[in-house]
Coordinates of C-alpha atoms and ligand atoms in Angstrom, one line a residue:
X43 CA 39.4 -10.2 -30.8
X44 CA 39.1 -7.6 -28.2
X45 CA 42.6 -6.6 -26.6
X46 CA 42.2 -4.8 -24.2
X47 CA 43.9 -6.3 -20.5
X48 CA 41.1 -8.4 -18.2
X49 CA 41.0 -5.5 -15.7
X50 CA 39.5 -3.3 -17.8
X51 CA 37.0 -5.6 -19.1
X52 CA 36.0 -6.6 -15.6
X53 CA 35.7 -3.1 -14.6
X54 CA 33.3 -2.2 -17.5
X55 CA 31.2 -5.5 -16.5
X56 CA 30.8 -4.4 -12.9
X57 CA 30.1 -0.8 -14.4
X58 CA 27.6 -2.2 -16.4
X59 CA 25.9 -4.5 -13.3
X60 CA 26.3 -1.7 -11.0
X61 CA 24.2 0.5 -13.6
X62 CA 21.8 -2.1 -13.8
X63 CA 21.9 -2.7 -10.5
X64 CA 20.8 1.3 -9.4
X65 CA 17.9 1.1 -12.8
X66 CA 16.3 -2.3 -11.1
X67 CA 13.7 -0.9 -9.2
X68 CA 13.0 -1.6 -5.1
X69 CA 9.5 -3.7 -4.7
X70 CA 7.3 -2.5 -1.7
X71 CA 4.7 -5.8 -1.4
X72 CA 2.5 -4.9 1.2
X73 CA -0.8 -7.3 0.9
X74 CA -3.6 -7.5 3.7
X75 CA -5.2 -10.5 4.8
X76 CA -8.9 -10.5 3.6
X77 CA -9.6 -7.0 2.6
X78 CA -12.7 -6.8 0.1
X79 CA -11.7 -3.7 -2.2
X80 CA -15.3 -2.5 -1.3
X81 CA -14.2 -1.3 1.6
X82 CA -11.6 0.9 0.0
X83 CA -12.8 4.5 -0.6
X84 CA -10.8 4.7 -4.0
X85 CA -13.1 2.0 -4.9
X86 CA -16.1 3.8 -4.4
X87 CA -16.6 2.1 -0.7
X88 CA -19.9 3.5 0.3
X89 CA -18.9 2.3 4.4
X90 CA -15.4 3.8 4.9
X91 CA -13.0 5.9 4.3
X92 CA -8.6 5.0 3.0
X93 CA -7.0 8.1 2.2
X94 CA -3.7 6.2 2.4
X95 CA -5.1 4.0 -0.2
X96 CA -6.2 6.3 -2.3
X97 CA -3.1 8.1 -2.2
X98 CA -1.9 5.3 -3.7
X99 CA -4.4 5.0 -6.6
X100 CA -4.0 8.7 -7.1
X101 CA -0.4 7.9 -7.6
X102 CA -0.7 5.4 -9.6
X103 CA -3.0 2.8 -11.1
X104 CA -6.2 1.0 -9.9
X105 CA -6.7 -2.4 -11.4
X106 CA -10.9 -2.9 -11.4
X107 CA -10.8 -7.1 -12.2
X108 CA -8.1 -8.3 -10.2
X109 CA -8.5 -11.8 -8.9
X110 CA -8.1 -14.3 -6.7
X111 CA -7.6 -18.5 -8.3
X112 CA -8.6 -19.8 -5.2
X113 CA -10.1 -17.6 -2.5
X114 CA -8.1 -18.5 0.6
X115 CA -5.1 -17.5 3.2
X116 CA -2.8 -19.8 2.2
X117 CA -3.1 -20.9 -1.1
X118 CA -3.3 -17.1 -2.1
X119 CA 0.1 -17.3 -0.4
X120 CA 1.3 -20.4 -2.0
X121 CA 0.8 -18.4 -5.5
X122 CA 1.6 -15.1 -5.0
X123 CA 5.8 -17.0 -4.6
X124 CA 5.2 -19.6 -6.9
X125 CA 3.1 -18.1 -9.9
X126 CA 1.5 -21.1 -10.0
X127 CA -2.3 -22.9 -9.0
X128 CA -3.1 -25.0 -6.4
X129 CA -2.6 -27.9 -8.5
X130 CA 0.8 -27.6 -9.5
X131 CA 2.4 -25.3 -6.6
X132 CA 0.8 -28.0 -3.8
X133 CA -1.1 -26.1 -1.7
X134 CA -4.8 -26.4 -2.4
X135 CA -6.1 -26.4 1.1
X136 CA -4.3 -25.3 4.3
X137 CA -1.4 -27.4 4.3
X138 CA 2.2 -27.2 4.5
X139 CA 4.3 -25.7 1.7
X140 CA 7.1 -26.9 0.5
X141 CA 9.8 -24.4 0.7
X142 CA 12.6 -26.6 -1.8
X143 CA 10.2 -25.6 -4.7
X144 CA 11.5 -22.7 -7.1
X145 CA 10.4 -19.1 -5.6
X146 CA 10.0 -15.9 -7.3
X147 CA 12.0 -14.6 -3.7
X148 CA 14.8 -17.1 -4.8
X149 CA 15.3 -16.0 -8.1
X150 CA 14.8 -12.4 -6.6
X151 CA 17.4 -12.9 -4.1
X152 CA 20.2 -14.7 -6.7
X153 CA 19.5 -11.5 -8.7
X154 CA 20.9 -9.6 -6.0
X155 CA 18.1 -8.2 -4.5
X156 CA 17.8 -7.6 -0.9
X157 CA 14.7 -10.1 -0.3
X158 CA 12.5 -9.9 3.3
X159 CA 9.6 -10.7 4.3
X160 CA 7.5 -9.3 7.3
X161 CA 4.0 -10.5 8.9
X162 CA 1.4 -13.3 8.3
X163 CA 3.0 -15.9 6.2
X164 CA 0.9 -19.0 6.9
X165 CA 2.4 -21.2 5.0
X166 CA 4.0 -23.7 7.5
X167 CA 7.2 -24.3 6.4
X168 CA 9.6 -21.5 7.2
X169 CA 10.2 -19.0 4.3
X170 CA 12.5 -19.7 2.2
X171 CA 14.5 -17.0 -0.4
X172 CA 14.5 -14.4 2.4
X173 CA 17.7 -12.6 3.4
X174 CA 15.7 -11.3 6.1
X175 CA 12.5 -12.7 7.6
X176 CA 9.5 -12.3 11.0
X177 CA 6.8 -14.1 10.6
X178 CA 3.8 -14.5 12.6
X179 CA 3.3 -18.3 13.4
X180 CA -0.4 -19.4 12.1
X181 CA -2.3 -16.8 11.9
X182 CA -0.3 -14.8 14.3
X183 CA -2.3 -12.8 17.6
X184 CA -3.9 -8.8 16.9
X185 CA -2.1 -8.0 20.5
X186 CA 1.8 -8.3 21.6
X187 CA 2.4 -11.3 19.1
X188 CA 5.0 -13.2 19.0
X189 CA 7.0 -13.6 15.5
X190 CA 9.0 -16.4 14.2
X191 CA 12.5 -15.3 13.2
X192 CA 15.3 -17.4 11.8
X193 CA 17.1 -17.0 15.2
X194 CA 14.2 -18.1 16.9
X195 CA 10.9 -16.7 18.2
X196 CA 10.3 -13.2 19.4
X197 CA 7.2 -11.0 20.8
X198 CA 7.0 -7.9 20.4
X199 CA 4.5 -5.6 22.4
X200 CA 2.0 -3.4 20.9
X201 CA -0.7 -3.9 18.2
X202 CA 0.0 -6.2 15.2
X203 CA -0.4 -3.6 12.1
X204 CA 1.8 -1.0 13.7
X205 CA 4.4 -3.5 14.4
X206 CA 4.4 -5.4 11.3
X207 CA 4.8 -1.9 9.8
X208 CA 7.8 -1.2 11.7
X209 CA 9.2 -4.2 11.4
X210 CA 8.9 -3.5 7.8
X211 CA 10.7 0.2 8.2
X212 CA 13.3 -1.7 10.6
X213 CA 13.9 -3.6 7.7
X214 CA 14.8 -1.2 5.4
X215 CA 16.3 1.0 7.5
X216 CA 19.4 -1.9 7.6
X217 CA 19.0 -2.9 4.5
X218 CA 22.3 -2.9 1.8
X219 CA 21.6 0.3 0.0
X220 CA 23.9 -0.9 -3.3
X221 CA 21.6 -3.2 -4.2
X222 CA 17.8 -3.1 -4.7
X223 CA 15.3 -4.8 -2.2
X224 CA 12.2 -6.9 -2.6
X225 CA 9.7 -6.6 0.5
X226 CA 7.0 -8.7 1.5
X227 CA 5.1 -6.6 4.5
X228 CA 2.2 -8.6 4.8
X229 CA -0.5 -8.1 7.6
X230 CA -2.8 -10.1 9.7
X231 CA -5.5 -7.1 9.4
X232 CA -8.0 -7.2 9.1
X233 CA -8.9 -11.1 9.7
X234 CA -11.6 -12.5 11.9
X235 CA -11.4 -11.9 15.2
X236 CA -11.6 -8.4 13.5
X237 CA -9.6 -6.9 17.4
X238 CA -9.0 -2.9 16.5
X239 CA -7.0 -1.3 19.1
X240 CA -8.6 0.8 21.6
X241 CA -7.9 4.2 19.2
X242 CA -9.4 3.0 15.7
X243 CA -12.0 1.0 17.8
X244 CA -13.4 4.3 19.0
X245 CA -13.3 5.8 16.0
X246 CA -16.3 3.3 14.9
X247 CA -18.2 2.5 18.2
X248 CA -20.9 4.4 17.2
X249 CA -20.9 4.7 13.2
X250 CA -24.0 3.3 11.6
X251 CA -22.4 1.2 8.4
X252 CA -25.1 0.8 5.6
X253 CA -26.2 -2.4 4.8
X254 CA -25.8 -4.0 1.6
X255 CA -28.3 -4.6 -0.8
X256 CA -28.0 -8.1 -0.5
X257 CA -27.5 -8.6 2.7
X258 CA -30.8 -10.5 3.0
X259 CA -30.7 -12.4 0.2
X260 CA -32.9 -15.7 0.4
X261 CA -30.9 -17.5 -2.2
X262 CA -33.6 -18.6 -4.4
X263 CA -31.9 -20.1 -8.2
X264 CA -28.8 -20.5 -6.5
X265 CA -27.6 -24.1 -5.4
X266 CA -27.5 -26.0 -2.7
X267 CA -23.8 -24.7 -2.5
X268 CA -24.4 -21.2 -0.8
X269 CA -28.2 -22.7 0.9
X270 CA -25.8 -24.7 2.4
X271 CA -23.1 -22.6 3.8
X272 CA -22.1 -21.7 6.9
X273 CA -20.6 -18.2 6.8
X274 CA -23.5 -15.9 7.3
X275 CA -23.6 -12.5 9.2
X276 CA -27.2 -13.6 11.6
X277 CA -26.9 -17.7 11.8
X278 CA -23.1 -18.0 12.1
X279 CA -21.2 -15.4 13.8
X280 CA -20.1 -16.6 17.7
X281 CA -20.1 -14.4 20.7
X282 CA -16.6 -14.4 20.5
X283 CA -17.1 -12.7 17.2
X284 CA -19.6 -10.1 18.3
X285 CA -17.1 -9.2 21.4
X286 CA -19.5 -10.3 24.0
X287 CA -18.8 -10.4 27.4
X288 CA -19.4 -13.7 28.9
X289 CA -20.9 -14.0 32.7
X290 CA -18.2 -13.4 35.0
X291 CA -18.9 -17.0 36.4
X292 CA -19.0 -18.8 33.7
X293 CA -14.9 -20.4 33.8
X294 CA -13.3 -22.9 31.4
X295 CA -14.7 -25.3 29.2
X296 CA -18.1 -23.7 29.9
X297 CA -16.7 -20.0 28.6
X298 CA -15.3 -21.4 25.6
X299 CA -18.3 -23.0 24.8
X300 CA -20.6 -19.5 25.4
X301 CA -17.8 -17.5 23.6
X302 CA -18.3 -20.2 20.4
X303 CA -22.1 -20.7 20.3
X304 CA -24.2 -18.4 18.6
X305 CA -26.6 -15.7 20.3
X306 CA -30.1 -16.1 19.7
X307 CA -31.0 -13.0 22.0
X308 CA -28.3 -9.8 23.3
X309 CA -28.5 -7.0 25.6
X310 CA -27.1 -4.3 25.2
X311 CA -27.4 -0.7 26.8
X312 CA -28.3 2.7 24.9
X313 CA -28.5 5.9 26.5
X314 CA -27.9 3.9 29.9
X315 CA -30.9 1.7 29.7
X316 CA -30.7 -2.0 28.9
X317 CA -32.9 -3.5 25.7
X318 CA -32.9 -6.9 24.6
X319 CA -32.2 -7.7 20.9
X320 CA -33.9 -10.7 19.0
X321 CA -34.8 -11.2 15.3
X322 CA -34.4 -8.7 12.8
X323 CA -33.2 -6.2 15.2
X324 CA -30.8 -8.5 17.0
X325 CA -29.9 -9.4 12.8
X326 CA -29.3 -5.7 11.9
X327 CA -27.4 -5.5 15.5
X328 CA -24.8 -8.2 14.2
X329 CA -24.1 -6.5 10.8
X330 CA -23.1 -3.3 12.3
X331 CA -21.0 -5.0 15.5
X332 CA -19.0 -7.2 12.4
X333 CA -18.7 -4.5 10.2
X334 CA -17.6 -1.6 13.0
X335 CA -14.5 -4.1 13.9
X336 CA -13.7 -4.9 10.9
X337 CA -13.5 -1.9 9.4
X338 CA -11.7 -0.4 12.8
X339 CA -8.6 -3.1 11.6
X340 CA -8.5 -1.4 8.2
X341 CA -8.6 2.3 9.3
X342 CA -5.1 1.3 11.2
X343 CA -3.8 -0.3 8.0
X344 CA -4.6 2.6 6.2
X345 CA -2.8 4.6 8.7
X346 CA -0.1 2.4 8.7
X347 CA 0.1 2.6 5.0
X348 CA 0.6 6.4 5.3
X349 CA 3.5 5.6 7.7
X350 CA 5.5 3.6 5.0
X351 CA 4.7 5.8 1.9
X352 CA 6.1 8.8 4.1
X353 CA 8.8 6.9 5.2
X354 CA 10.0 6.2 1.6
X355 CA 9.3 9.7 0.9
X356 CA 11.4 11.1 3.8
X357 CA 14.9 8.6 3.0
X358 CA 14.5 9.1 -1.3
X359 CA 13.2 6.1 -1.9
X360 CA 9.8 6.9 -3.4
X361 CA 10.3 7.2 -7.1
X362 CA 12.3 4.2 -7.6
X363 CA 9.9 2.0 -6.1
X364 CA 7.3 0.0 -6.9
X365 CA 4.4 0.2 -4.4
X366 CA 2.1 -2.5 -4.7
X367 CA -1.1 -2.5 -2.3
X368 CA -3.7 -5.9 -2.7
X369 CA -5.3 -8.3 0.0
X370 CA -4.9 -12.2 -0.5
X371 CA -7.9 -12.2 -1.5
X372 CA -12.0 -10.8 -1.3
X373 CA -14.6 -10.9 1.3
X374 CA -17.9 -11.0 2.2
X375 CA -19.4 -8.0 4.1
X376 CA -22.5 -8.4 4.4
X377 CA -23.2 -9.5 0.9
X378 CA -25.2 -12.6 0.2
X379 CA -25.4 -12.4 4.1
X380 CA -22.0 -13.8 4.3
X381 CA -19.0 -13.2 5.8
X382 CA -15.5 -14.5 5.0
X383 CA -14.3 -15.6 1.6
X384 CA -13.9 -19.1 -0.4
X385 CA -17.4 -18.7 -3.0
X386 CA -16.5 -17.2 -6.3
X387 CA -18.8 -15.1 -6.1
X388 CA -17.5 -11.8 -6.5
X389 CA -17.1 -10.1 -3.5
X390 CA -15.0 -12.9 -2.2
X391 CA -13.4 -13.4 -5.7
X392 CA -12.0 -9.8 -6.3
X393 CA -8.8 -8.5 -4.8
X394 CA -8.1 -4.8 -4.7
X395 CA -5.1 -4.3 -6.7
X396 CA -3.3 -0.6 -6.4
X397 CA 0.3 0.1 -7.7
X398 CA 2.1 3.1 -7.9
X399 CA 5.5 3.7 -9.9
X400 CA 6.4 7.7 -10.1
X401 CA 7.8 7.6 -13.9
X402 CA 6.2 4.5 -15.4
X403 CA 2.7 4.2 -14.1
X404 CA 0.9 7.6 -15.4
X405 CA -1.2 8.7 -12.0
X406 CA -4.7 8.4 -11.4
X407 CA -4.7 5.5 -14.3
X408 CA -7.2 2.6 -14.0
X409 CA -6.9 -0.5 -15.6
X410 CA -9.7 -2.9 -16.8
X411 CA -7.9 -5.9 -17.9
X412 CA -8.6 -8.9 -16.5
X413 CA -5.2 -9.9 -14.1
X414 CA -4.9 -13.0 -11.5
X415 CA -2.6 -13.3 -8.3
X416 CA -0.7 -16.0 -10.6
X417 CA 0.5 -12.4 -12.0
X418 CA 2.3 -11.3 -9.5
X419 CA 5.9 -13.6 -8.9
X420 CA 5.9 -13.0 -13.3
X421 CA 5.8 -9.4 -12.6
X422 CA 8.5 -9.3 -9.7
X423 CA 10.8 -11.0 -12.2
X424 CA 10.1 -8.8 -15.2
X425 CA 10.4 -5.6 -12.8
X426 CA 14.0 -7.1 -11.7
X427 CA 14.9 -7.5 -15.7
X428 CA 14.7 -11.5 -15.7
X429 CA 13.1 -13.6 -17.7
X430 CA 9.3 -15.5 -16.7
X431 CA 10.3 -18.9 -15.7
X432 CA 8.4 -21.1 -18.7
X433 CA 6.5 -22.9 -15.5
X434 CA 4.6 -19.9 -13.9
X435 CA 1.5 -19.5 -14.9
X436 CA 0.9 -15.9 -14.6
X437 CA 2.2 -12.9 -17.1
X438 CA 3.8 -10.0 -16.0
X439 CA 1.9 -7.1 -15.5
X440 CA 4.3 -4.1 -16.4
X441 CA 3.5 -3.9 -20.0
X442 CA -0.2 -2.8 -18.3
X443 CA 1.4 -0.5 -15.3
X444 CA 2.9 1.3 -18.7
X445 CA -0.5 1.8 -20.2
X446 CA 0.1 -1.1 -23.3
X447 CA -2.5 -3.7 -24.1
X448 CA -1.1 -6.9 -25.5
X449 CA -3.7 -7.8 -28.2
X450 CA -3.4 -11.6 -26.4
X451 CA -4.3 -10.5 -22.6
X452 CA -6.6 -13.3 -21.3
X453 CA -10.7 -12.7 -21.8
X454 CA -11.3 -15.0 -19.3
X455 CA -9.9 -16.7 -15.9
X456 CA -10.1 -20.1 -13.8
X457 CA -10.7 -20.3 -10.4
X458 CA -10.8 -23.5 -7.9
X459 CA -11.6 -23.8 -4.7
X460 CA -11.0 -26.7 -2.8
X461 CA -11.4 -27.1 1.3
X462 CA -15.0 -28.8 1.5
X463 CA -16.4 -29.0 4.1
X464 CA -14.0 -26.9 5.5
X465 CA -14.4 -24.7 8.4
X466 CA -17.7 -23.2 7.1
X467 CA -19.7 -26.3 4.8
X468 CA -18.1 -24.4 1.8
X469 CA -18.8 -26.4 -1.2
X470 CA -15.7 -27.3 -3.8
X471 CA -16.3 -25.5 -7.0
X472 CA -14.4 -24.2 -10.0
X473 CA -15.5 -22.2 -12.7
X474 CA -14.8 -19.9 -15.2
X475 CA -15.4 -15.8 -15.6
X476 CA -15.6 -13.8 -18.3
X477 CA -16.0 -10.0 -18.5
X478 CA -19.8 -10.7 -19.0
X479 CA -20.2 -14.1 -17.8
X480 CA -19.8 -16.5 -14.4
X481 CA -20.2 -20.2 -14.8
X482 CA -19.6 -22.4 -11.6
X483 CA -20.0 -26.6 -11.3
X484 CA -19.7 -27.5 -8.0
X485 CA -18.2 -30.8 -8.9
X486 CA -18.8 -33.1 -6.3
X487 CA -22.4 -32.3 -6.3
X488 CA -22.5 -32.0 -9.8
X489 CA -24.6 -28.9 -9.6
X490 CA -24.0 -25.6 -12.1
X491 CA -25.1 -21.6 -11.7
X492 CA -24.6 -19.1 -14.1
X493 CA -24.5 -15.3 -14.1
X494 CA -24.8 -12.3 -16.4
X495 CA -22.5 -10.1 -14.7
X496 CA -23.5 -7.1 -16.7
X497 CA -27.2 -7.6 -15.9
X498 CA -27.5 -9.1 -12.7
X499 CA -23.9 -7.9 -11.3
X500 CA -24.5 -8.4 -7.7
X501 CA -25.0 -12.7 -9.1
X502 CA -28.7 -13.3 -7.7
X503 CA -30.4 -15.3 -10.6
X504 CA -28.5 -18.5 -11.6
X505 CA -29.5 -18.9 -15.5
X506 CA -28.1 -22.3 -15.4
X507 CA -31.5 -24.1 -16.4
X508 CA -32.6 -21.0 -18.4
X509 CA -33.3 -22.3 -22.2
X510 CA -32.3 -18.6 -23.6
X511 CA -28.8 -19.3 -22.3
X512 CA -28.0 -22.6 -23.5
X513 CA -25.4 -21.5 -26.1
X514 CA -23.5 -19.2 -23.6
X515 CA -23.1 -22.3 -21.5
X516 CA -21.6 -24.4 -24.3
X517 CA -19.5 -21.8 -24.6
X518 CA -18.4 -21.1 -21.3
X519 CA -17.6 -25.1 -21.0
X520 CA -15.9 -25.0 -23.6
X521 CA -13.7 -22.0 -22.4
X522 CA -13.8 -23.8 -19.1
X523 CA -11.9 -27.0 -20.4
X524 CA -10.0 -24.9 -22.6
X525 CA -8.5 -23.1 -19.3
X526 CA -8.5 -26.4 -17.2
X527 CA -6.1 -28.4 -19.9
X528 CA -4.2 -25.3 -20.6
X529 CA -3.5 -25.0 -16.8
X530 CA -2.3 -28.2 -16.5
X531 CA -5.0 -29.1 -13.9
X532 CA -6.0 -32.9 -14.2
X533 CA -8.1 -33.1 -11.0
X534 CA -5.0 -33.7 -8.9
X535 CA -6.5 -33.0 -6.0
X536 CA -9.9 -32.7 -6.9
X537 CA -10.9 -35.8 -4.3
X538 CA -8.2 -36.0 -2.1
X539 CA -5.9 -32.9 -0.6
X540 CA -2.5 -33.1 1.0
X541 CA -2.4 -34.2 4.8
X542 CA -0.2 -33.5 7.1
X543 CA 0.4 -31.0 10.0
X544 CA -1.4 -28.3 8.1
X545 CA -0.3 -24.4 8.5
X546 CA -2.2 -23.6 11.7
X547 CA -0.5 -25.7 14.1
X548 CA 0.6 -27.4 16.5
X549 CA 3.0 -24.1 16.9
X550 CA 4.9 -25.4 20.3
X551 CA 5.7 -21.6 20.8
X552 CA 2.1 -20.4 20.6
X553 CA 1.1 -18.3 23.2
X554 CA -1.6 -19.8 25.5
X555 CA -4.7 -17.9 24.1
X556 CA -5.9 -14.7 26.1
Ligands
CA537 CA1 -7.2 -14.3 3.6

């Protein structure tokens, strides 16, 4: 029996919490809204430039097959806190979440860490598990938004990436330095309506972005799924999207309704002289007016980026830190002729995934095993020393930022996708992928395709009817019910998703629209 008096034993306890306390490292979350890892340089981006990202990766580690379970805002949200699907967290589509459920921010925040979260949150409900929290309401304004707070709703003026960013500084700046603190800085950027202020919109007024390869694609194997779509670069993008001017007398209903049509024909002026644009030139026109914005939103993230690394830097707080850097999910630029998300194809599938720990994660490391954003809440619990709740469905992902390879890392991953038609005639799907392999049923049009990702990587020849592939499609069924009972997903929502007020509205607060 141990004798000594209470005192003593308490004071060795709170010793012994207070060392754990300062070993628990601080967790910077900063994750962008839609930003392909294509067009990150230290990704081998052929059409910009991130030194701030890249930073990062030199820094740390670059993870090359990160993904996405379901390639949209808010589910990708809905996951990242619960470590869960769709299917189980109950978000499939773009409704509410329910805030009661567990949270990897709750257990964060009973742990004792200092838990906020800043920027686009689009989940509905407020957040929940956050000591500290500003949220942009829906999917929040580029210019002077206005934030949702827990004492009520605030704008602030200025551009929405620098703000979120300070916001985010603010944050840590008053944060309880005895105790570690887990940060969500989350930013609109770079989201359609793709509005870079004036300075990084300058910066790409005039660059020519190359095209890629498939930016023509015809679609030919491929199902009626993507002939279908209604997310492409020439047919689809509005006049609002292209930042077109409407005429000055057009007012009202009759603005709105220029502003969300499609241009069949567009003048512009070069060199002072006006030139109309149709067909292919007025297609090519398109690409580069898309691309030029949205890569303008990204070179201020970038910058931004810079601003919090230095900041940590500058008040001692780099090396015990984990910086993570990802995007809620892929995106289309171009490729397949699409823009936005949702296929699982890969550019819209893939999230760029960099994390830097000075100590733990040897610099300039890359990592090719296969991870899923159902990884990250597991690996926010690990990094704070607890244990993976038995119900998340993710692993942690420090044994990799150390450089080990658990002999049982997953081979394979599921995706679903759900909101069909949704807001562009996206077809529901799920699928499996392998690191050879892609096989997709589009379930309610019972309709299959299936890719060699080593020999036709950029997915333009479905091999679903092929007879040579027969046996790899057993196979892959068989590893796609494998995945789908070991999930726990029974089809819950597979013909019917949650109701209800949904994420983007009505927001009584909302600014009327500029
Ligand atoms: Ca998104």
């Amino acid at each position: 029996m141990n004798c000594r008096p209470w005192w003593i034993l308490l004071g060795a306890v709170v010793t012994a919490l207070a060392v754990r306390a300062a070993e628990r490292p601080n967790i910077l979350f900063i994750m962008t809204d839609d930003h392909a890892a294509h067009a990150i340089s230290a990704y081998g981006s052929r059409i910009n430039q991130t030194p701030q990202m890249d930073r990062l990766a030199r820094e740390g580690m670059r993870f090359n097959h990160a993904f996405a379970v379901n390639s949209i805002c808010t589910p990708s949200r809905a996951t990242l806190l619960t470590g869960k699907y769709s299917h189980l967290n109950g978000v499939p589509v773009f409704n509410r979440f329910d805030g009661s459920q567990p949270t990897v921010a709750k257990y964060l925040q009973a742990a004792g860490y200092h838990t906020g979260m800043i920027g686009k949150w689009h989940l509905g409900s407020d957040p929940t598990g956050f000591d500290d929290w500003k949220v942009l309401p829906g999917q929040g304004d580029y210019f002077d938004p206005a934030f949702l707070t827990p004492s009520g709703r605030q704008v602030f003026p200025g551009y929405v990436t620098d703000i979120v960013t300070d916001l985010s500084i603010e944050f840590l700046k008053q944060r309880p330095t005895n105790r570690p603190f887990f940060l969500m800085s989350h930013q609109k950027a770079p989201h359609r309506p793709w509005e870079p202020d004036a300075k990084h919109r300058a910066q790409f007024a005039d660059k020519v972005i190359p095209e890629p390869a498939t930016l023509r694609d015809d679609y030919a194997t491929r199902t009626d799924a993507l002939q279908e779509n209604r997310q492409r670069v020439f047919d689809d993008l509005t006049r609002r999207d292209l930042k077109l001017e409407p005429p000055a007398e057009l007012q009202g209903a009759a603005r709105g309704q220029w502003l969300g049509s499609v241009p069949r024909e567009v003048e512009i002026t070069v060199g002072g002289r006006k030139q109309t644009l149709t067909g292919e030139a007025l297609n090519a026109w398109k690409y580069q007016r898309y691309m030029q914005d949205y890569l303008a939103c990204i070179q201020s993230v970038d910058d931004n980026l810079g601003r919090l690394l230095d900041w940590l830097a500058a008040n001692g707080l780099a090396q015990n830190t984990v910086v993570i850097y990802t995007s809620d999910q892929g995106f289309f630029l171009g490729d397949h002729g699409l823009y936005d998300k949702r296929f699982m194809y890969e550019p819209s599938l893939r999230m760029p995934l960099l994390v830097r720990w000075p100590g733990q994660i040897r610099p300039g490391s890359v990592e090719e095993a296969m991870v899923i954003n159902p990884d990250f809440a597991p690996t926010f619990m690990d990094l704070a020393g607890l244990a993976v709740p038995a119900d998340m469905q993710g692993r942690s992902l420090v044994p990799l930022f150390r450089g080990q390879h658990p002999s049982d890392w997953r081979t394979s991953m599921y995706y679903r996708y759900y909101h069909d038609p949704g807001h562009h005639n996206t077809r529901a799907h799920y699928g499996v992928r392998t690191p050879t392999h892609k096989l997709i049923h589009y379930w309610k049009k019972d309709q299959w395709e299936l890719f060699d990702l080593i020999k036709d990587p950029d997915e333009l020849r479905n091999l679903y009817g092929d007879s040579t592939q027969q046996e790899t499609v057993r196979q892959l069924k068989t590893e796609l019910a494998r995945l789908k009972r070991e999930l726990k997903d029974d089809d819950q929502f597979a013909d019917q998703q949650p109701g209800g007020p949904g994420v983007d509205g009505p927001f009584p607060d909302k600014p009327a629209p500029r």
